[in-house]
Amino acid sequence: MDQTAVVSESDCCGNGCANCVLDVGLPKSTGEILTGKQNVIATYQKFRLFSKTRHNPKGTDIGNNSEDLSEVFELYFGVTDLITNSNDYVLAIPAGYHVMMRTYMSTGHVCLRPYSPFWVDGLAMEFKILVNLTPGGYMSQYIKDLQVGDHVEFRGPIGSLEYISTEKERCVFIISQGVAIAATIRIVKNILNDEEDLSRVYQVACYKDIEHTYFRYLLRDFNKYWNYESHIYLAHQKCSSDMCKTDECTGKCDWFLKKLWYKEKACLERFSEAHLVDICAKVNSYSKFVFIIAGSKKFQDFITEIVNKLNNEIKQSNIFLL
């Protein structure tokens, strides 16, 4: 059954997204099996907000009094009661794909924003997204005002990732910026949980500082796998320790070292070409590299540029922008 829905140019948010809503549909190599059912999100569908909680990188409840991640929320949605038989539908959102949230402004104009589910239950038709609220943003204000039980419109899936193939031995670099790491979580889980996939995964997570290391607890858990290694880069880590003698932390003071977990790797610099060269040198025995990049357009362009400079033999088809 063809799950590609008809969309108009008015559905485009106009933000120059790497994956536009006009490209909605399932990938050819998708592992999602519809088995004759329809994808409930192929056209705009209302989903009920089940829960809205502040994100805690450590994986536990940080409470309402914390100011560290006060504007970063995990939203949990489930499909609203369908008019037709719900057994005829599933929620198919492949890993690395987005869903488009739609709301209407008081002026009558449509406001659209893409979000990447980091957890999906296809049969229950439920999913979770990570949202960073920005001051002055219309969609941010809309989400800030949302209450449990409210209904929100979504459609999708939107994306272009074609990871699955017959090649199982490769080195997969997953490079993300800030909250965009949410788009990569299910990709990593799929690789690590596939016993036949012998890919080596190097995850580079770029953040502002140690307090904003989103999904930090998952990176720790992923590192228990033999074929996974994560690297955290903190571009603007502040410090109050006298050892550093500056506002910018050196990473050598007791204050910062006590914040690190056992065997956790954190570099207090902006990720650069030199860092990528060092990582690639460890895996030069692999014949194929795949790069998955998640972040702002500026970030994606920067990482794509240094990847292409690193190895002219890397084909563009092996670089995926989320």
mmCIF file of C-alpha atoms in Angstrom:
data_model
loop_
_atom_site.group_PDB
_atom_site.id
_atom_site.type_symbol
_atom_site.label_atom_id
_atom_site.label_comp_id
_atom_site.label_asym_id
_atom_site.label_seq_id
_atom_site.Cartn_x
_atom_site.Cartn_y
_atom_site.Cartn_z
ATOM 1 C CA MET A 1 0.000 0.000 0.000
ATOM 2 C CA ASP A 2 1.387 3.382 -0.995
ATOM 3 C CA GLN A 3 1.818 5.494 2.138
ATOM 4 C CA THR A 4 3.020 8.634 0.339
ATOM 5 C CA ALA A 5 0.426 11.324 0.927
ATOM 6 C CA VAL A 6 -0.361 14.297 -1.278
ATOM 7 C CA VAL A 7 0.952 17.554 0.196
ATOM 8 C CA SER A 8 0.898 21.139 -0.998
ATOM 9 C CA GLU A 9 3.668 23.716 -0.888
ATOM 10 C CA SER A 10 1.714 25.535 1.833
ATOM 11 C CA ASP A 11 2.631 22.656 4.157
ATOM 12 C CA CYS A 12 6.324 23.632 3.955
ATOM 13 C CA CYS A 13 7.590 25.561 7.004
ATOM 14 C CA GLY A 14 10.062 27.500 4.844
ATOM 15 C CA ASN A 15 13.019 26.935 7.185
ATOM 16 C CA GLY A 16 15.202 25.213 4.594
ATOM 17 C CA CYS A 17 15.056 21.858 6.404
ATOM 18 C CA ALA A 18 17.353 19.099 5.152
ATOM 19 C CA ASN A 19 14.250 16.897 5.065
ATOM 20 C CA CYS A 20 11.195 18.807 3.884
ATOM 21 C CA VAL A 21 7.570 17.932 4.627
ATOM 22 C CA LEU A 22 7.103 17.791 0.870
ATOM 23 C CA ASP A 23 9.227 14.618 0.988
ATOM 24 C CA VAL A 24 6.848 12.825 3.351
ATOM 25 C CA GLY A 25 6.756 9.028 3.025
ATOM 26 C CA LEU A 26 8.424 5.789 4.043
ATOM 27 C CA PRO A 27 11.935 4.846 2.795
ATOM 28 C CA LYS A 28 12.313 2.034 0.301
ATOM 29 C CA SER A 29 14.433 0.037 2.726
ATOM 30 C CA THR A 30 12.272 0.655 5.764
ATOM 31 C CA GLY A 31 12.070 -2.048 8.363
ATOM 32 C CA GLU A 32 8.558 -0.925 9.280
ATOM 33 C CA ILE A 33 6.037 -3.527 8.138
ATOM 34 C CA LEU A 34 2.555 -2.176 7.498
ATOM 35 C CA THR A 35 1.130 -5.639 6.667
ATOM 36 C CA GLY A 36 -1.777 -4.187 4.742
ATOM 37 C CA LYS A 37 -2.520 -1.510 7.317
ATOM 38 C CA GLN A 38 -2.441 2.240 6.846
ATOM 39 C CA ASN A 39 0.053 4.584 8.434
ATOM 40 C CA VAL A 40 -2.037 6.678 10.820
ATOM 41 C CA ILE A 41 0.256 9.685 10.434
ATOM 42 C CA ALA A 42 0.357 9.743 6.606
ATOM 43 C CA THR A 43 -2.103 12.652 6.778
ATOM 44 C CA TYR A 44 -2.555 15.136 9.607
ATOM 45 C CA GLN A 45 -3.840 13.265 12.644
ATOM 46 C CA LYS A 46 -4.648 14.471 16.154
ATOM 47 C CA PHE A 47 -2.586 13.031 19.003
ATOM 48 C CA ARG A 48 -3.363 13.482 22.690
ATOM 49 C CA LEU A 49 -0.625 14.744 25.018
ATOM 50 C CA PHE A 50 -0.169 12.022 27.656
ATOM 51 C CA SER A 51 2.639 13.673 29.612
ATOM 52 C CA LYS A 52 4.928 16.695 29.586
ATOM 53 C CA THR A 53 8.073 16.507 31.711
ATOM 54 C CA ARG A 54 11.333 18.404 31.897
ATOM 55 C CA HIS A 55 14.207 16.455 30.383
ATOM 56 C CA ASN A 56 16.881 15.219 32.753
ATOM 57 C CA PRO A 57 20.165 14.079 31.129
ATOM 58 C CA LYS A 58 20.726 11.728 34.083
ATOM 59 C CA GLY A 59 17.469 9.900 33.430
ATOM 60 C CA THR A 60 15.737 10.725 36.724
ATOM 61 C CA ASP A 61 13.113 13.294 37.720
ATOM 62 C CA ILE A 62 14.793 16.654 38.309
ATOM 63 C CA GLY A 63 11.617 18.267 39.623
ATOM 64 C CA ASN A 64 10.025 21.599 38.817
ATOM 65 C CA ASN A 65 12.494 23.717 40.791
ATOM 66 C CA SER A 66 15.537 22.987 38.637
ATOM 67 C CA GLU A 67 16.630 25.769 36.318
ATOM 68 C CA ASP A 68 19.249 23.796 34.382
ATOM 69 C CA LEU A 69 16.940 22.363 31.714
ATOM 70 C CA SER A 70 13.793 24.311 32.498
ATOM 71 C CA GLU A 71 13.039 24.889 28.801
ATOM 72 C CA VAL A 72 13.716 21.368 27.499
ATOM 73 C CA PHE A 73 10.731 19.028 27.631
ATOM 74 C CA GLU A 74 9.894 15.443 26.762
ATOM 75 C CA LEU A 75 6.410 15.245 25.246
ATOM 76 C CA TYR A 76 4.561 11.921 25.138
ATOM 77 C CA PHE A 77 1.734 11.613 22.595
ATOM 78 C CA GLY A 78 -0.824 8.944 21.710
ATOM 79 C CA VAL A 79 -3.253 8.832 18.807
ATOM 80 C CA THR A 80 -6.714 10.273 19.394
ATOM 81 C CA ASP A 81 -9.651 7.895 18.978
ATOM 82 C CA LEU A 82 -10.004 7.090 15.290
ATOM 83 C CA ILE A 83 -13.324 7.317 13.493
ATOM 84 C CA THR A 84 -12.660 4.034 11.709
ATOM 85 C CA ASN A 85 -11.413 0.759 13.182
ATOM 86 C CA SER A 86 -8.066 1.387 14.901
ATOM 87 C CA ASN A 87 -6.978 -2.145 13.970
ATOM 88 C CA ASP A 88 -6.618 -0.902 10.392
ATOM 89 C CA TYR A 89 -3.781 1.460 11.386
ATOM 90 C CA VAL A 90 -0.231 1.467 12.712
ATOM 91 C CA LEU A 91 2.197 4.293 13.437
ATOM 92 C CA ALA A 92 5.185 3.904 11.105
ATOM 93 C CA ILE A 93 7.991 6.383 11.822
ATOM 94 C CA PRO A 94 11.390 4.917 10.852
ATOM 95 C CA ALA A 95 14.427 5.759 12.998
ATOM 96 C CA GLY A 96 15.951 9.089 12.030
ATOM 97 C CA TYR A 97 12.717 10.421 10.531
ATOM 98 C CA HIS A 98 10.693 13.423 11.668
ATOM 99 C CA VAL A 99 7.059 14.294 12.219
ATOM 100 C CA MET A 100 5.603 17.720 11.450
ATOM 101 C CA MET A 101 3.645 19.483 14.205
ATOM 102 C CA ARG A 102 0.959 21.867 12.976
ATOM 103 C CA THR A 103 -0.944 24.605 14.746
ATOM 104 C CA TYR A 104 -2.821 27.727 13.670
ATOM 105 C CA MET A 105 -1.823 31.244 14.656
ATOM 106 C CA SER A 106 -4.383 33.887 15.697
ATOM 107 C CA THR A 107 -3.821 35.534 12.313
ATOM 108 C CA GLY A 108 -5.054 32.387 10.591
ATOM 109 C CA HIS A 109 -1.600 31.463 9.317
ATOM 110 C CA VAL A 110 -0.261 27.943 9.797
ATOM 111 C CA CYS A 111 2.778 27.310 12.036
ATOM 112 C CA LEU A 112 4.779 24.138 11.296
ATOM 113 C CA ARG A 113 7.814 22.634 13.032
ATOM 114 C CA PRO A 114 9.524 19.240 12.555
ATOM 115 C CA TYR A 115 10.407 17.080 15.573
ATOM 116 C CA SER A 116 12.223 13.746 15.801
ATOM 117 C CA PRO A 117 10.681 10.979 17.943
ATOM 118 C CA PHE A 118 13.265 9.299 20.167
ATOM 119 C CA TRP A 119 10.769 6.571 21.140
ATOM 120 C CA VAL A 120 7.936 5.026 19.112
ATOM 121 C CA ASP A 121 5.397 2.270 19.779
ATOM 122 C CA GLY A 122 3.965 1.504 16.361
ATOM 123 C CA LEU A 123 1.131 -0.779 17.450
ATOM 124 C CA ALA A 124 -0.028 1.438 20.326
ATOM 125 C CA MET A 125 0.453 4.461 18.008
ATOM 126 C CA GLU A 126 2.410 6.455 20.588
ATOM 127 C CA PHE A 127 5.656 8.440 20.424
ATOM 128 C CA LYS A 128 7.885 10.810 22.393
ATOM 129 C CA ILE A 129 9.748 13.915 21.239
ATOM 130 C CA LEU A 130 12.328 16.231 22.817
ATOM 131 C CA VAL A 131 11.543 19.944 22.540
ATOM 132 C CA ASN A 132 13.773 22.925 23.299
ATOM 133 C CA LEU A 133 11.643 26.020 23.914
ATOM 134 C CA THR A 134 13.131 29.261 22.589
ATOM 135 C CA PRO A 135 12.103 32.750 23.812
ATOM 136 C CA GLY A 136 9.786 34.550 21.437
ATOM 137 C CA GLY A 137 9.028 31.523 19.272
ATOM 138 C CA TYR A 138 5.355 31.045 18.420
ATOM 139 C CA MET A 139 5.575 27.235 18.429
ATOM 140 C CA SER A 140 7.595 27.316 21.651
ATOM 141 C CA GLN A 141 4.890 29.381 23.327
ATOM 142 C CA TYR A 142 2.243 27.019 21.970
ATOM 143 C CA ILE A 143 4.066 24.003 23.414
ATOM 144 C CA LYS A 144 4.726 25.817 26.703
ATOM 145 C CA ASP A 145 0.985 26.364 27.092
ATOM 146 C CA LEU A 146 0.064 22.764 26.239
ATOM 147 C CA GLN A 147 -1.576 20.808 29.029
ATOM 148 C CA VAL A 148 -1.878 17.038 29.476
ATOM 149 C CA GLY A 149 -4.989 15.935 27.597
ATOM 150 C CA ASP A 150 -4.681 18.572 24.860
ATOM 151 C CA HIS A 151 -4.712 17.475 21.215
ATOM 152 C CA VAL A 152 -1.986 18.294 18.682
ATOM 153 C CA GLU A 153 -1.810 17.645 14.934
ATOM 154 C CA PHE A 154 1.090 15.691 13.396
ATOM 155 C CA ARG A 155 1.895 14.138 10.037
ATOM 156 C CA GLY A 156 4.855 12.272 8.554
ATOM 157 C CA PRO A 157 7.197 10.511 8.387
ATOM 158 C CA ILE A 158 9.676 12.982 6.888
ATOM 159 C CA GLY A 159 13.263 12.057 6.070
ATOM 160 C CA SER A 160 15.745 10.494 3.695
ATOM 161 C CA LEU A 161 17.829 8.089 5.790
ATOM 162 C CA GLU A 162 18.500 4.827 3.938
ATOM 163 C CA TYR A 163 20.782 3.044 6.370
ATOM 164 C CA ILE A 164 19.649 -0.563 6.039
ATOM 165 C CA SER A 165 21.477 -2.536 3.326
ATOM 166 C CA THR A 166 23.197 -5.856 2.791
ATOM 167 C CA GLU A 167 26.464 -4.435 4.141
ATOM 168 C CA LYS A 168 26.720 -5.124 7.846
ATOM 169 C CA GLU A 169 30.388 -4.378 8.560
ATOM 170 C CA ARG A 170 31.086 -0.668 8.457
ATOM 171 C CA CYS A 171 31.944 2.265 10.672
ATOM 172 C CA VAL A 172 28.991 4.518 11.429
ATOM 173 C CA PHE A 173 29.731 8.026 12.666
ATOM 174 C CA ILE A 174 26.767 9.738 14.319
ATOM 175 C CA ILE A 175 27.472 13.431 14.931
ATOM 176 C CA SER A 176 24.873 15.606 16.638
ATOM 177 C CA GLN A 177 24.412 19.111 17.998
ATOM 178 C CA GLY A 178 22.376 19.816 21.140
ATOM 179 C CA VAL A 179 18.806 18.506 21.264
ATOM 180 C CA ALA A 180 19.153 17.155 17.716
ATOM 181 C CA ILE A 181 20.672 14.053 19.312
ATOM 182 C CA ALA A 182 17.058 12.926 19.805
ATOM 183 C CA ALA A 183 16.885 12.068 16.097
ATOM 184 C CA THR A 184 19.787 9.625 16.476
ATOM 185 C CA ILE A 185 18.722 7.665 19.562
ATOM 186 C CA ARG A 186 16.582 5.084 17.743
ATOM 187 C CA ILE A 187 19.216 4.683 15.016
ATOM 188 C CA VAL A 188 21.819 3.701 17.606
ATOM 189 C CA LYS A 189 19.410 1.356 19.379
ATOM 190 C CA ASN A 190 18.519 -0.392 16.113
ATOM 191 C CA ILE A 191 22.177 -1.038 15.288
ATOM 192 C CA LEU A 192 23.143 -2.225 18.772
ATOM 193 C CA ASN A 193 20.097 -4.483 19.098
ATOM 194 C CA ASP A 194 20.678 -6.133 15.715
ATOM 195 C CA GLU A 195 22.888 -9.161 16.370
ATOM 196 C CA GLU A 196 23.657 -9.438 12.661
ATOM 197 C CA ASP A 197 24.826 -5.825 12.369
ATOM 198 C CA LEU A 198 28.563 -5.750 13.052
ATOM 199 C CA SER A 199 28.906 -2.026 12.419
ATOM 200 C CA ARG A 200 31.195 -0.018 14.642
ATOM 201 C CA VAL A 201 29.369 3.047 16.007
ATOM 202 C CA TYR A 202 31.176 6.242 16.995
ATOM 203 C CA GLN A 203 28.816 8.825 18.426
ATOM 204 C CA VAL A 204 29.982 12.431 18.697
ATOM 205 C CA ALA A 205 27.635 14.550 20.827
ATOM 206 C CA CYS A 206 28.259 18.304 20.806
ATOM 207 C CA TYR A 207 26.790 20.360 23.642
ATOM 208 C CA LYS A 208 27.055 23.743 25.306
ATOM 209 C CA ASP A 209 28.193 22.365 28.676
ATOM 210 C CA ILE A 210 27.943 19.334 30.967
ATOM 211 C CA GLU A 211 24.563 20.483 32.335
ATOM 212 C CA HIS A 212 23.060 20.281 28.841
ATOM 213 C CA THR A 213 24.277 16.816 27.806
ATOM 214 C CA TYR A 214 20.897 15.555 26.612
ATOM 215 C CA PHE A 215 20.330 11.774 26.928
ATOM 216 C CA ARG A 216 23.597 11.458 28.811
ATOM 217 C CA TYR A 217 22.325 8.374 30.624
ATOM 218 C CA LEU A 218 21.655 6.634 27.299
ATOM 219 C CA LEU A 219 25.170 7.347 26.036
ATOM 220 C CA ARG A 220 26.462 5.716 29.220
ATOM 221 C CA ASP A 221 24.268 2.653 28.631
ATOM 222 C CA PHE A 222 25.243 2.426 24.940
ATOM 223 C CA ASN A 223 28.920 2.347 25.932
ATOM 224 C CA LYS A 224 28.363 -1.080 27.474
ATOM 225 C CA TYR A 225 28.215 -2.527 23.951
ATOM 226 C CA TRP A 226 31.448 -3.773 22.383
ATOM 227 C CA ASN A 227 30.843 -1.967 19.080
ATOM 228 C CA TYR A 228 29.911 1.457 20.455
ATOM 229 C CA GLU A 229 31.914 4.440 21.688
ATOM 230 C CA SER A 230 30.728 7.958 22.464
ATOM 231 C CA HIS A 231 32.614 11.245 22.641
ATOM 232 C CA ILE A 232 31.167 14.359 24.288
ATOM 233 C CA TYR A 233 32.327 17.835 23.226
ATOM 234 C CA LEU A 234 31.523 20.845 25.416
ATOM 235 C CA ALA A 235 32.106 24.131 23.607
ATOM 236 C CA HIS A 236 31.243 26.588 26.397
ATOM 237 C CA GLN A 237 31.858 24.960 29.762
ATOM 238 C CA LYS A 238 31.924 27.577 32.508
ATOM 239 C CA CYS A 239 33.775 27.040 35.779
ATOM 240 C CA SER A 240 33.840 28.613 39.233
ATOM 241 C CA SER A 241 36.895 26.710 40.462
ATOM 242 C CA ASP A 242 40.026 28.663 41.408
ATOM 243 C CA MET A 243 42.117 25.988 39.688
ATOM 244 C CA CYS A 244 40.981 27.099 36.228
ATOM 245 C CA LYS A 245 41.640 30.819 36.919
ATOM 246 C CA THR A 246 39.201 31.715 34.147
ATOM 247 C CA ASP A 247 35.486 31.561 33.378
ATOM 248 C CA GLU A 248 36.176 28.838 30.815
ATOM 249 C CA CYS A 249 36.834 25.468 32.452
ATOM 250 C CA THR A 250 40.040 23.591 31.563
ATOM 251 C CA GLY A 251 38.524 20.213 32.444
ATOM 252 C CA LYS A 252 41.325 19.492 34.910
ATOM 253 C CA CYS A 253 39.807 20.968 38.068
ATOM 254 C CA ASP A 254 38.205 18.832 40.784
ATOM 255 C CA TRP A 255 34.873 20.625 40.264
ATOM 256 C CA PHE A 256 34.559 19.345 36.695
ATOM 257 C CA LEU A 257 36.166 15.935 37.190
ATOM 258 C CA LYS A 258 33.637 15.127 39.926
ATOM 259 C CA LYS A 259 30.836 15.765 37.455
ATOM 260 C CA LEU A 260 32.076 13.079 35.060
ATOM 261 C CA TRP A 261 30.796 9.540 35.299
ATOM 262 C CA TYR A 262 33.000 6.431 35.351
ATOM 263 C CA LYS A 263 34.944 6.159 32.059
ATOM 264 C CA GLU A 264 32.990 9.067 30.574
ATOM 265 C CA LYS A 265 34.877 10.951 27.868
ATOM 266 C CA ALA A 266 34.389 14.705 27.577
ATOM 267 C CA CYS A 267 36.448 17.193 25.600
ATOM 268 C CA LEU A 268 36.107 20.864 26.535
ATOM 269 C CA GLU A 269 36.471 22.155 23.001
ATOM 270 C CA ARG A 270 34.367 22.730 19.921
ATOM 271 C CA PHE A 271 34.407 19.627 17.689
ATOM 272 C CA SER A 272 36.858 20.172 14.828
ATOM 273 C CA GLU A 273 38.432 18.519 11.816
ATOM 274 C CA ALA A 274 41.414 17.491 13.947
ATOM 275 C CA HIS A 275 39.119 15.598 16.325
ATOM 276 C CA LEU A 276 37.502 13.726 13.433
ATOM 277 C CA VAL A 277 40.911 12.811 12.027
ATOM 278 C CA ASP A 278 41.941 11.326 15.378
ATOM 279 C CA ILE A 279 38.757 9.253 15.638
ATOM 280 C CA CYS A 280 38.975 7.996 12.057
ATOM 281 C CA ALA A 281 42.576 6.910 12.607
ATOM 282 C CA LYS A 282 41.295 4.328 15.094
ATOM 283 C CA VAL A 283 39.046 2.655 12.523
ATOM 284 C CA ASN A 284 41.068 2.820 9.305
ATOM 285 C CA SER A 285 40.638 -0.945 8.873
ATOM 286 C CA TYR A 286 37.000 -0.452 7.829
ATOM 287 C CA SER A 287 36.356 -0.224 4.106
ATOM 288 C CA LYS A 288 33.153 1.810 4.398
ATOM 289 C CA PHE A 289 32.206 4.839 6.447
ATOM 290 C CA VAL A 290 28.684 6.177 6.997
ATOM 291 C CA PHE A 291 28.127 9.651 8.461
ATOM 292 C CA ILE A 292 24.810 10.627 10.050
ATOM 293 C CA ILE A 293 24.662 14.325 10.985
ATOM 294 C CA ALA A 294 21.946 15.956 13.113
ATOM 295 C CA GLY A 295 21.801 19.647 13.971
ATOM 296 C CA SER A 296 21.236 23.091 12.523
ATOM 297 C CA LYS A 297 21.907 23.726 8.822
ATOM 298 C CA LYS A 298 25.081 25.610 9.735
ATOM 299 C CA PHE A 299 26.285 22.675 11.828
ATOM 300 C CA GLN A 300 25.412 20.139 9.137
ATOM 301 C CA ASP A 301 27.236 22.168 6.468
ATOM 302 C CA PHE A 302 30.321 22.463 8.692
ATOM 303 C CA ILE A 303 30.502 18.740 9.491
ATOM 304 C CA THR A 304 29.831 17.783 5.855
ATOM 305 C CA GLU A 305 32.677 20.051 4.758
ATOM 306 C CA ILE A 306 35.255 18.535 7.110
ATOM 307 C CA VAL A 307 34.104 14.994 6.253
ATOM 308 C CA ASN A 308 34.624 15.684 2.549
ATOM 309 C CA LYS A 309 38.035 17.230 3.233
ATOM 310 C CA LEU A 310 39.030 14.209 5.287
ATOM 311 C CA ASN A 311 38.420 11.648 2.588
ATOM 312 C CA ASN A 312 37.675 12.468 -1.034
ATOM 313 C CA GLU A 313 36.574 8.869 -1.565
ATOM 314 C CA ILE A 314 33.559 9.227 0.712
ATOM 315 C CA LYS A 315 30.516 9.323 -1.511
ATOM 316 C CA GLN A 316 27.792 11.855 -0.839
ATOM 317 C CA SER A 317 25.331 8.960 -0.604
ATOM 318 C CA ASN A 318 27.131 7.875 2.568
ATOM 319 C CA ILE A 319 26.377 11.190 4.312
ATOM 320 C CA PHE A 320 22.874 11.544 5.763
ATOM 321 C CA LEU A 321 21.499 14.798 7.166
ATOM 322 C CA LEU A 322 18.711 14.430 9.725
#
